[in-house]
PDB file of C-alpha atoms in Angstrom:
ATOM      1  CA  UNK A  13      69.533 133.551  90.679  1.00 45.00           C
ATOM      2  CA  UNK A  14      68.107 130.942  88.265  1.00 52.00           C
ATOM      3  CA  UNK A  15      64.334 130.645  88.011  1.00 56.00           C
ATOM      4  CA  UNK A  16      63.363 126.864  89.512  1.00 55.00           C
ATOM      5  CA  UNK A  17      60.757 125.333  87.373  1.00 67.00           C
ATOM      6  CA  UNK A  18      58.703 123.186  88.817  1.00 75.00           C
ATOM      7  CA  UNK A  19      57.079 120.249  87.624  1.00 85.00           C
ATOM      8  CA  UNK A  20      53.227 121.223  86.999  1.00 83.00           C
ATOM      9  CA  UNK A  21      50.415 118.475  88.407  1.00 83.00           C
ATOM     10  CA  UNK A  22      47.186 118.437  87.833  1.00 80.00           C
ATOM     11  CA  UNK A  23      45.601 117.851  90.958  1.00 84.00           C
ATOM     12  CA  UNK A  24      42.967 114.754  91.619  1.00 84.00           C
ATOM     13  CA  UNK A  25      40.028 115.087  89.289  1.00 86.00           C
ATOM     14  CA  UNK A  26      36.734 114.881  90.513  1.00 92.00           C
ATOM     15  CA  UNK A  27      34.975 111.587  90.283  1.00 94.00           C
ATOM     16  CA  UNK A  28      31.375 112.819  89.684  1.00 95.00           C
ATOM     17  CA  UNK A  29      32.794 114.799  86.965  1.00 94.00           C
ATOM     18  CA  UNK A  30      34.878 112.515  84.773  1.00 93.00           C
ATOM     19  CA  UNK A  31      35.761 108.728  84.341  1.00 93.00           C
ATOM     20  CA  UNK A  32      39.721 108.271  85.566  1.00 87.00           C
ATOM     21  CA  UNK A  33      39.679 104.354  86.649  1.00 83.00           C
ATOM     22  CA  UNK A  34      42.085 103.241  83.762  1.00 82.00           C
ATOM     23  CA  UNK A  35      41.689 100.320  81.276  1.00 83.00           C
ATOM     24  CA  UNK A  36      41.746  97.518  83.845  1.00 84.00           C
ATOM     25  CA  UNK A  37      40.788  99.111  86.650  1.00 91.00           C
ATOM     26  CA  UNK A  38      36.678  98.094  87.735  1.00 96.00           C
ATOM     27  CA  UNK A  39      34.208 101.181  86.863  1.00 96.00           C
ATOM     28  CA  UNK A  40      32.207 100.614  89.903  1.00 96.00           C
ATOM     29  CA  UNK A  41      35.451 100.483  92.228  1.00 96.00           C
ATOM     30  CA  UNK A  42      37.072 103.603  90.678  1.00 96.00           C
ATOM     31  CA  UNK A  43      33.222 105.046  91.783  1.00 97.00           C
ATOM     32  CA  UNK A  44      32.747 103.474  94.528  1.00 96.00           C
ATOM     33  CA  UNK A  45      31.266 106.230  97.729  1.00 96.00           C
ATOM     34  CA  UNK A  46      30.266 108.741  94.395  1.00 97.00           C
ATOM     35  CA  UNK A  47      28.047 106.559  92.517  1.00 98.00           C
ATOM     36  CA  UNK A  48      25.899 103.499  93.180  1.00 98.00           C
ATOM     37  CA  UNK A  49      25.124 102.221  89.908  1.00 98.00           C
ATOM     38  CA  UNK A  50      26.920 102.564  86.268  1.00 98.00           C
ATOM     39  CA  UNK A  51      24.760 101.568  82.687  1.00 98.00           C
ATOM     40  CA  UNK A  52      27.341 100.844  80.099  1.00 98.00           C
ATOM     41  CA  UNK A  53      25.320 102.626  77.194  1.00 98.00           C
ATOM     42  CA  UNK A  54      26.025 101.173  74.113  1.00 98.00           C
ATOM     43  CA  UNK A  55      26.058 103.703  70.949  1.00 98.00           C
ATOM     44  CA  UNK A  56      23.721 102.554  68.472  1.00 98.00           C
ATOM     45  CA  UNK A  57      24.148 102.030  64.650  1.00 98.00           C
ATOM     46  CA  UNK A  58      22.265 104.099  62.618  1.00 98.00           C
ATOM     47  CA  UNK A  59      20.065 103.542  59.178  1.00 98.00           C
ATOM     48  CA  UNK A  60      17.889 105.952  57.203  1.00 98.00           C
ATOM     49  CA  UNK A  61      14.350 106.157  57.989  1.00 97.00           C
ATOM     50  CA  UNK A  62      13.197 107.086  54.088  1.00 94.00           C
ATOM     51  CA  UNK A  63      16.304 108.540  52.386  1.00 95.00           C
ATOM     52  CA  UNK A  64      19.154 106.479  51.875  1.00 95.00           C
ATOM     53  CA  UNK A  65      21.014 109.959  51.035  1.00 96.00           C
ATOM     54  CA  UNK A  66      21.006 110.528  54.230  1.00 96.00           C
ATOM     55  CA  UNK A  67      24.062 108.437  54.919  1.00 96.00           C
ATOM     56  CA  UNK A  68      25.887 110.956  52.773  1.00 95.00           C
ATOM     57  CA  UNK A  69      24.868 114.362  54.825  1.00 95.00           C
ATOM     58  CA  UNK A  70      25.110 112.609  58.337  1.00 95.00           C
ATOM     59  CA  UNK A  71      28.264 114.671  59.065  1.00 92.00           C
ATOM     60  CA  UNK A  72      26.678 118.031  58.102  1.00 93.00           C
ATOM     61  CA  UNK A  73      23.856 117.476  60.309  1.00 93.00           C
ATOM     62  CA  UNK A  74      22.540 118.485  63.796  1.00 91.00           C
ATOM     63  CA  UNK A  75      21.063 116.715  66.228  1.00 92.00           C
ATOM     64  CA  UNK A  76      17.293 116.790  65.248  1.00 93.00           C
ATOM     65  CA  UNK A  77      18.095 116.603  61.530  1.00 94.00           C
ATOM     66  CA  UNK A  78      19.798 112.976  62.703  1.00 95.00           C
ATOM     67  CA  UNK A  79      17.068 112.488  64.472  1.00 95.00           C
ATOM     68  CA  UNK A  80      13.750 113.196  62.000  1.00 96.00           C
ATOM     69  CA  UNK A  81      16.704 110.806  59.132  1.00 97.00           C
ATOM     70  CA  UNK A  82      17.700 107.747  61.092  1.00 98.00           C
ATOM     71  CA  UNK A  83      16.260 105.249  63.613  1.00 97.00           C
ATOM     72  CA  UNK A  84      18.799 103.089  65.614  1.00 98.00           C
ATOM     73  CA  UNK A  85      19.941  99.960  64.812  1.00 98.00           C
ATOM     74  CA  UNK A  86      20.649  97.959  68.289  1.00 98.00           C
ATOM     75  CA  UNK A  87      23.786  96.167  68.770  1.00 98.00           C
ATOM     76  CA  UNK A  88      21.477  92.813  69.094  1.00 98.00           C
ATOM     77  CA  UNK A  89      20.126  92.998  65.993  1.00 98.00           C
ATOM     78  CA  UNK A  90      24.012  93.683  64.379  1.00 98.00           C
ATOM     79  CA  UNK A  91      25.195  90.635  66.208  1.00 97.00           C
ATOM     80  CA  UNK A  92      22.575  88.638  64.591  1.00 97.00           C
ATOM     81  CA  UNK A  93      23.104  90.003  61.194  1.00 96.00           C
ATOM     82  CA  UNK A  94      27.300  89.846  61.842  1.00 97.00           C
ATOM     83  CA  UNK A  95      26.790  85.934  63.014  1.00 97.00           C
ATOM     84  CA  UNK A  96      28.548  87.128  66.051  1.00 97.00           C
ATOM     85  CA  UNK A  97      28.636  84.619  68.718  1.00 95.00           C
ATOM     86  CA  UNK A  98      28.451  87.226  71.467  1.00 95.00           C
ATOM     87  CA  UNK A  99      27.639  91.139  71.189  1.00 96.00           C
ATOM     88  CA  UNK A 100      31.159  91.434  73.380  1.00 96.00           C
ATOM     89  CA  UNK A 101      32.508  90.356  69.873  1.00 97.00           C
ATOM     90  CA  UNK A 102      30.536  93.991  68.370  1.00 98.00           C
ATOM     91  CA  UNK A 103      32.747  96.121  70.577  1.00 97.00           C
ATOM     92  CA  UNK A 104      36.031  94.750  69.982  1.00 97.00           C
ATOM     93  CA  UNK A 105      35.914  94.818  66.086  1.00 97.00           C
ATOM     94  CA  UNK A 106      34.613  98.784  66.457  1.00 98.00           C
ATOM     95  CA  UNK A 107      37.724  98.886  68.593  1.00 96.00           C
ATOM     96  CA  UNK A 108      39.438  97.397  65.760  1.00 96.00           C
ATOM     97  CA  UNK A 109      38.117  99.633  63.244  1.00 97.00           C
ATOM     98  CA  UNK A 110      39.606 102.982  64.850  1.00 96.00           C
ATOM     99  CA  UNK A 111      42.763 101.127  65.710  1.00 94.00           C
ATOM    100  CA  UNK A 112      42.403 101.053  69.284  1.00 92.00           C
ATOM    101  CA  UNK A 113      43.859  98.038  69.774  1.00 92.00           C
ATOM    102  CA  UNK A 114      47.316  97.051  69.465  1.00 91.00           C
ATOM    103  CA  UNK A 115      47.900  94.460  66.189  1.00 92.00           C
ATOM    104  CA  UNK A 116      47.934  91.186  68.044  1.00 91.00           C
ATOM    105  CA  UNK A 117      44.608  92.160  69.757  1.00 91.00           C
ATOM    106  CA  UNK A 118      43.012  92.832  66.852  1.00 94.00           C
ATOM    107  CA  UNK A 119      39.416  91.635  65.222  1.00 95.00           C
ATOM    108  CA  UNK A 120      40.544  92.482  61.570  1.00 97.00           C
ATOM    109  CA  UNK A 121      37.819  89.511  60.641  1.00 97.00           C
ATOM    110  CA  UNK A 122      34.943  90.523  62.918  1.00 97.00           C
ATOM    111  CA  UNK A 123      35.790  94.441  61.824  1.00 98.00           C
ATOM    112  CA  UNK A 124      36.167  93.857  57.854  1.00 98.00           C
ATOM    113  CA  UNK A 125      32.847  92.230  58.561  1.00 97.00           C
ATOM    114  CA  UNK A 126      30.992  95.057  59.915  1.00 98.00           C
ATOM    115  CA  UNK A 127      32.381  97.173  57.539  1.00 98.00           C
ATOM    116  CA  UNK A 128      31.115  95.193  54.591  1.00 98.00           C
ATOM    117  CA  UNK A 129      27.472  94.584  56.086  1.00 97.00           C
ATOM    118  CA  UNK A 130      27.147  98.721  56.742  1.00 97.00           C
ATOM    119  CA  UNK A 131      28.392  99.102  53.052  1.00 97.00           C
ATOM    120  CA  UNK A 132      25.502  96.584  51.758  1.00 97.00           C
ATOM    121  CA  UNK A 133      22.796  97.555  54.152  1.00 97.00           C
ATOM    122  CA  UNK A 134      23.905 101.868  54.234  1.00 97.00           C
ATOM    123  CA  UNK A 135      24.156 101.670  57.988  1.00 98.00           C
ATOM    124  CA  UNK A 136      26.648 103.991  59.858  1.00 98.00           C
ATOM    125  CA  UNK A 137      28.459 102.434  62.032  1.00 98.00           C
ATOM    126  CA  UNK A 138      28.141 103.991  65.827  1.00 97.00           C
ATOM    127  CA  UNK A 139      30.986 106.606  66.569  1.00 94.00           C
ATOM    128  CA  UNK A 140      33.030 106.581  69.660  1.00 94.00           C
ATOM    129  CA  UNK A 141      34.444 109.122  72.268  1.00 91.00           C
ATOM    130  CA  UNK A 142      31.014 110.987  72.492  1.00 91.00           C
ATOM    131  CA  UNK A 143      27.433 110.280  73.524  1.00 93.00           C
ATOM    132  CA  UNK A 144      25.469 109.397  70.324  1.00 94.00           C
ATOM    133  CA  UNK A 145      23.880 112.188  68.470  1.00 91.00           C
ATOM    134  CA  UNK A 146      20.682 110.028  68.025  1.00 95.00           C
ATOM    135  CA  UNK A 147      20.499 110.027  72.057  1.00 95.00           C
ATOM    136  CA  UNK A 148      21.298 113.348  72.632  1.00 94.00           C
ATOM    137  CA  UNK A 149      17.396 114.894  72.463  1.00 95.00           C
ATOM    138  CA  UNK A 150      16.257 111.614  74.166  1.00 96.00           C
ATOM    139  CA  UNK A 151      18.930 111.802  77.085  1.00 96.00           C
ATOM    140  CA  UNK A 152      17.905 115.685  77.422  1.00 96.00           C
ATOM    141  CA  UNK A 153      13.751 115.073  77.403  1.00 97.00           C
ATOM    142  CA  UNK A 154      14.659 112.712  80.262  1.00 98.00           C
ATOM    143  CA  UNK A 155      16.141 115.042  82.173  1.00 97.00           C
ATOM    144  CA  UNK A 156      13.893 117.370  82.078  1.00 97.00           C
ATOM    145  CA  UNK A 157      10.857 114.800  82.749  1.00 97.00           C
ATOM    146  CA  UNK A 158      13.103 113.628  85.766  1.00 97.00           C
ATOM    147  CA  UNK A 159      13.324 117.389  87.313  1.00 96.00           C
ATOM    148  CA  UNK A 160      16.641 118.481  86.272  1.00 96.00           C
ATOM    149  CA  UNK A 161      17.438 122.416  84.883  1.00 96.00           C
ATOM    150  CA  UNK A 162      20.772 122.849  84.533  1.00 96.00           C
ATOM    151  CA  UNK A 163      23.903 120.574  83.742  1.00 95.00           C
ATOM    152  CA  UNK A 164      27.787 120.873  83.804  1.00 95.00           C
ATOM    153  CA  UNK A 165      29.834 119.632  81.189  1.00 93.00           C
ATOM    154  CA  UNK A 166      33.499 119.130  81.244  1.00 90.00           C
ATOM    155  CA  UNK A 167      36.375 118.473  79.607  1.00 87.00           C
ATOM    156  CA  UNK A 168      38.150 114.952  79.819  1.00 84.00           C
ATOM    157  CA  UNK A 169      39.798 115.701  83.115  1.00 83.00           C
ATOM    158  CA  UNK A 170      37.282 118.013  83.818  1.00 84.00           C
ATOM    159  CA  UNK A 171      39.833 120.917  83.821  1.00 87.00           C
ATOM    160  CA  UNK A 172      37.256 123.321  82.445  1.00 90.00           C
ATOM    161  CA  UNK A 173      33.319 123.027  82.762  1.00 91.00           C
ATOM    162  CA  UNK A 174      30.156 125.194  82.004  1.00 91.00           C
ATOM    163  CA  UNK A 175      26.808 125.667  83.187  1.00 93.00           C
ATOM    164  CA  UNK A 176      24.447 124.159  80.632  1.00 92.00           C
ATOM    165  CA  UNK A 177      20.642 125.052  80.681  1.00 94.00           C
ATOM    166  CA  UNK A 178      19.162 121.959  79.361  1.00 95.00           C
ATOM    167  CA  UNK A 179      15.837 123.528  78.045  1.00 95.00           C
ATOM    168  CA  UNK A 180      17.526 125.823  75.871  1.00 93.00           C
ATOM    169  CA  UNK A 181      20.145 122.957  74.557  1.00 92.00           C
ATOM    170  CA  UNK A 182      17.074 120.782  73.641  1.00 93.00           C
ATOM    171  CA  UNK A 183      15.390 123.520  71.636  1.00 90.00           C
ATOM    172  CA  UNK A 184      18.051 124.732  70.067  1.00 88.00           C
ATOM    173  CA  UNK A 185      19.274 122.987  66.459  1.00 79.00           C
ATOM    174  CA  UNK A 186      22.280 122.355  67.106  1.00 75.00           C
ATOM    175  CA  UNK A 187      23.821 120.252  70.269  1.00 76.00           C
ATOM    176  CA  UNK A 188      25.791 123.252  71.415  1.00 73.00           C
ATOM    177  CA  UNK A 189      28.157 121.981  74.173  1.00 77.00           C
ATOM    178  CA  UNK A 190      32.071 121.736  73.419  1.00 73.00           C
ATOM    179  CA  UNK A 191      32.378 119.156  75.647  1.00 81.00           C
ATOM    180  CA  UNK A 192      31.790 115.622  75.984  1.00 86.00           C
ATOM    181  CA  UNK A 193      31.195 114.587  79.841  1.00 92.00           C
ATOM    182  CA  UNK A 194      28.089 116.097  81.307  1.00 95.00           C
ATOM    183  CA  UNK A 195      27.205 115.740  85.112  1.00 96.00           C
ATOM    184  CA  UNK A 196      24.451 116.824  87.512  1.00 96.00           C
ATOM    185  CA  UNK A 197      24.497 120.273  89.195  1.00 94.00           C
ATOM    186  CA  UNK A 198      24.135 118.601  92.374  1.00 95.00           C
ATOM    187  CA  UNK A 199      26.842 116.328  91.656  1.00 96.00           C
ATOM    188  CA  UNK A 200      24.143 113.477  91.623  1.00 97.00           C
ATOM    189  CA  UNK A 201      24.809 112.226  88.343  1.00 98.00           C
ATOM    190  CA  UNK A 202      27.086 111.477  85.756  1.00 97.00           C
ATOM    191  CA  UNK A 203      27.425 111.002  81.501  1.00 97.00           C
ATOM    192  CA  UNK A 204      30.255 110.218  80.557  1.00 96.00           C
ATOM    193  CA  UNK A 205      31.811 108.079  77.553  1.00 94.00           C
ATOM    194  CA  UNK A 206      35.167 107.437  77.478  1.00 91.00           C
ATOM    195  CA  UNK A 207      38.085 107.747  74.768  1.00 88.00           C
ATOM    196  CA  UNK A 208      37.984 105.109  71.920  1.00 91.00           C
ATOM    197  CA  UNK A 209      34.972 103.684  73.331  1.00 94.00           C
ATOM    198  CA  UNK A 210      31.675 103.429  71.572  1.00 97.00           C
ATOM    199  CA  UNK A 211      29.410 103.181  74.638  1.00 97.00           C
ATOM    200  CA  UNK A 212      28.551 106.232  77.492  1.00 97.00           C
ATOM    201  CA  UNK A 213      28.604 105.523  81.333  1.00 97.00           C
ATOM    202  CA  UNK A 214      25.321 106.421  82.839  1.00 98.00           C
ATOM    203  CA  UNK A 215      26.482 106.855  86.688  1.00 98.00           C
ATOM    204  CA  UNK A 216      24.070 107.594  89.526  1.00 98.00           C
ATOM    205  CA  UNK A 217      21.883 106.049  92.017  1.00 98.00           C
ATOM    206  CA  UNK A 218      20.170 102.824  91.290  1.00 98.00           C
ATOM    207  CA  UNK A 219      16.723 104.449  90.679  1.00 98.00           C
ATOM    208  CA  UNK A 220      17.887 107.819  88.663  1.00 98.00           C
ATOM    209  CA  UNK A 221      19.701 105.476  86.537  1.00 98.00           C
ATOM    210  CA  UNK A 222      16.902 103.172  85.727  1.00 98.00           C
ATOM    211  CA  UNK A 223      15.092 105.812  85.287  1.00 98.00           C
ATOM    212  CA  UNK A 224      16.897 106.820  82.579  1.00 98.00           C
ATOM    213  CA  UNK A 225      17.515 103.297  80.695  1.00 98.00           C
ATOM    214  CA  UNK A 226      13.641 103.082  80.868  1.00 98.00           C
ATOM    215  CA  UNK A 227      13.070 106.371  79.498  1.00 97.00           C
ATOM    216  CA  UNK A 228      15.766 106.788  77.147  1.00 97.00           C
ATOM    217  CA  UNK A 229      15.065 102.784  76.073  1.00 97.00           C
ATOM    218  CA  UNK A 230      19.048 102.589  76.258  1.00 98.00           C
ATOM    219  CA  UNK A 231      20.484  99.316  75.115  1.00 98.00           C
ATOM    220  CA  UNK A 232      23.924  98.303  77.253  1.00 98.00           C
ATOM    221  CA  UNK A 233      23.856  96.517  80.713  1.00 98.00           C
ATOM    222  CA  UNK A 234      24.547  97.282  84.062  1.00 98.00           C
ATOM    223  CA  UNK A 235      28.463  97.018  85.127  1.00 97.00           C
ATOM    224  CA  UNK A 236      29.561  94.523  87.799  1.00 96.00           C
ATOM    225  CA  UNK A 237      31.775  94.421  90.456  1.00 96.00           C
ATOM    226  CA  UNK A 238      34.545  93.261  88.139  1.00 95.00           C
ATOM    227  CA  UNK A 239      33.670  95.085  84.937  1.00 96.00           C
ATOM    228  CA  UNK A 240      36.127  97.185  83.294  1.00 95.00           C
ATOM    229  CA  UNK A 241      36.629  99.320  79.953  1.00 93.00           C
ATOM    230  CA  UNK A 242      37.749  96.349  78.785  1.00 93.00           C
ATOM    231  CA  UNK A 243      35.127  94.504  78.946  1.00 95.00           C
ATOM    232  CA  UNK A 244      34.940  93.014  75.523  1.00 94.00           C
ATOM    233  CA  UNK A 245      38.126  91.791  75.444  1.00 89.00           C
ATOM    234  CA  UNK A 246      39.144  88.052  77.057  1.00 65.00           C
ATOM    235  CA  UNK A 247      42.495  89.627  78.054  1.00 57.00           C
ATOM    236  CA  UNK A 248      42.797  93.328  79.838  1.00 45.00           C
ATOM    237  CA  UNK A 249      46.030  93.417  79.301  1.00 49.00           C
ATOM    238  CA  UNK A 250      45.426  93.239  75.253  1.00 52.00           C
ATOM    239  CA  UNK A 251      45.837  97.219  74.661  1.00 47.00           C
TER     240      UNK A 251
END
């Protein structure tokens, strides 16, 4: 008799362990009964504190090298140097610059003009898919000051985690985690920052996650009841 493949599923992921809602579909509803409260994170541009060779060695560096070279640049302050009408305008030319978006939604103007002011002024523009490596000791003080031992992180599904102590990640040189989405042990929190996106989702209660925006002196804004991952666009149906 022939072998019968079946067709492989993965099963439902976990929502306190991974963001799943889907371009157009709101964060807070796709966490609705998990979390209470979401902080859309934005990563920050970064500029060398004393040596503008720094630009130049960013990739080979670990967390608290990037940390003692650059200070952040806040997405504010860009949109005021870019002569961008709105900061919503910041996000979709980054999308544009990693070709997230599909040609007709694209911000080729707003992106060549980011590119040419970090050119002039050495900045780096913020990366996307991961939590910033300029927030990573400042995310990890916080939880410490806030109680918290251990973390998980995960995978993009959250197919595979680990047990992270988050002492010994802050004192060590190097970040140390393979993965990108890092939740509570207790299942009480949640960072997360989805593909192409340059921004993390800081998902908990209402007080644990101001908490952390205070601490952490995060720059973003708290999601709505409508807010989606496409929240700089004017159309979600533009990917």
């Amino acid at each position: 008799m022939d072998e019968v493949e079946d067709i492989i599923t993965l099963p439902e992921g976990h929502r306190y362990a991974m963001f799943g809602g889907g371009d157009d579909y709101p964060i807070k509803t796709y966490y609705e009964g998990v979390f209470e409260t979401v902080f859309v994170v934005f990563h920050p541009f970064l500029v060398p504190k004393n040596d503008p060779t720094a630009v130049d060695r960013y990739v080979e560096m670990d967390k608290n090298e990037v940390e003692q070279q650059f200070r952040a640049i806040t997405w504010a302050d860009m949109r005021r140097r870019l002569g961008f009408d709105d900061i919503k305008r910041i996000d979709h030319a980054l999308r544009t610059m990693i070709g997230a978006l599909k040609p007709h939604a694209e911000d080729q103007e707003g992106a060549n003009r980011i590119i040419e002011s970090c050119d002039r002024e050495n900045v780096l523009p913020p990366g996307e898919g991961e939590l910033s490596n300029l927030l990573e000791n400042q995310v990890l003080r916080a939880l410490l000051e806030m109680g918290e031992k251990w973390m998980w992180s995960g995978d993009e599904f959250c197919t595979e985690r680990h047990l992270i102590n988050i002492r010994e990640t802050l004192t060590s040189d190097t970040w140390g985690v393979r993965h990108r989405t890092f939740f509570g042990h207790q299942h009480d929190w949640l960072i997360v920052p989805p593909w192409d996106s340059h921004f993390t989702l800081i998902c908990g209660s209402r007080d644990w996650v101001e908490q952390m925006v205070k601490r952490c002196e995060l720059e973003g804004f708290y999601c709505q009841d409508d807010t989606t991952i496409n929240w700089s666009l004017f159309d979600a149906k533009l990917r």
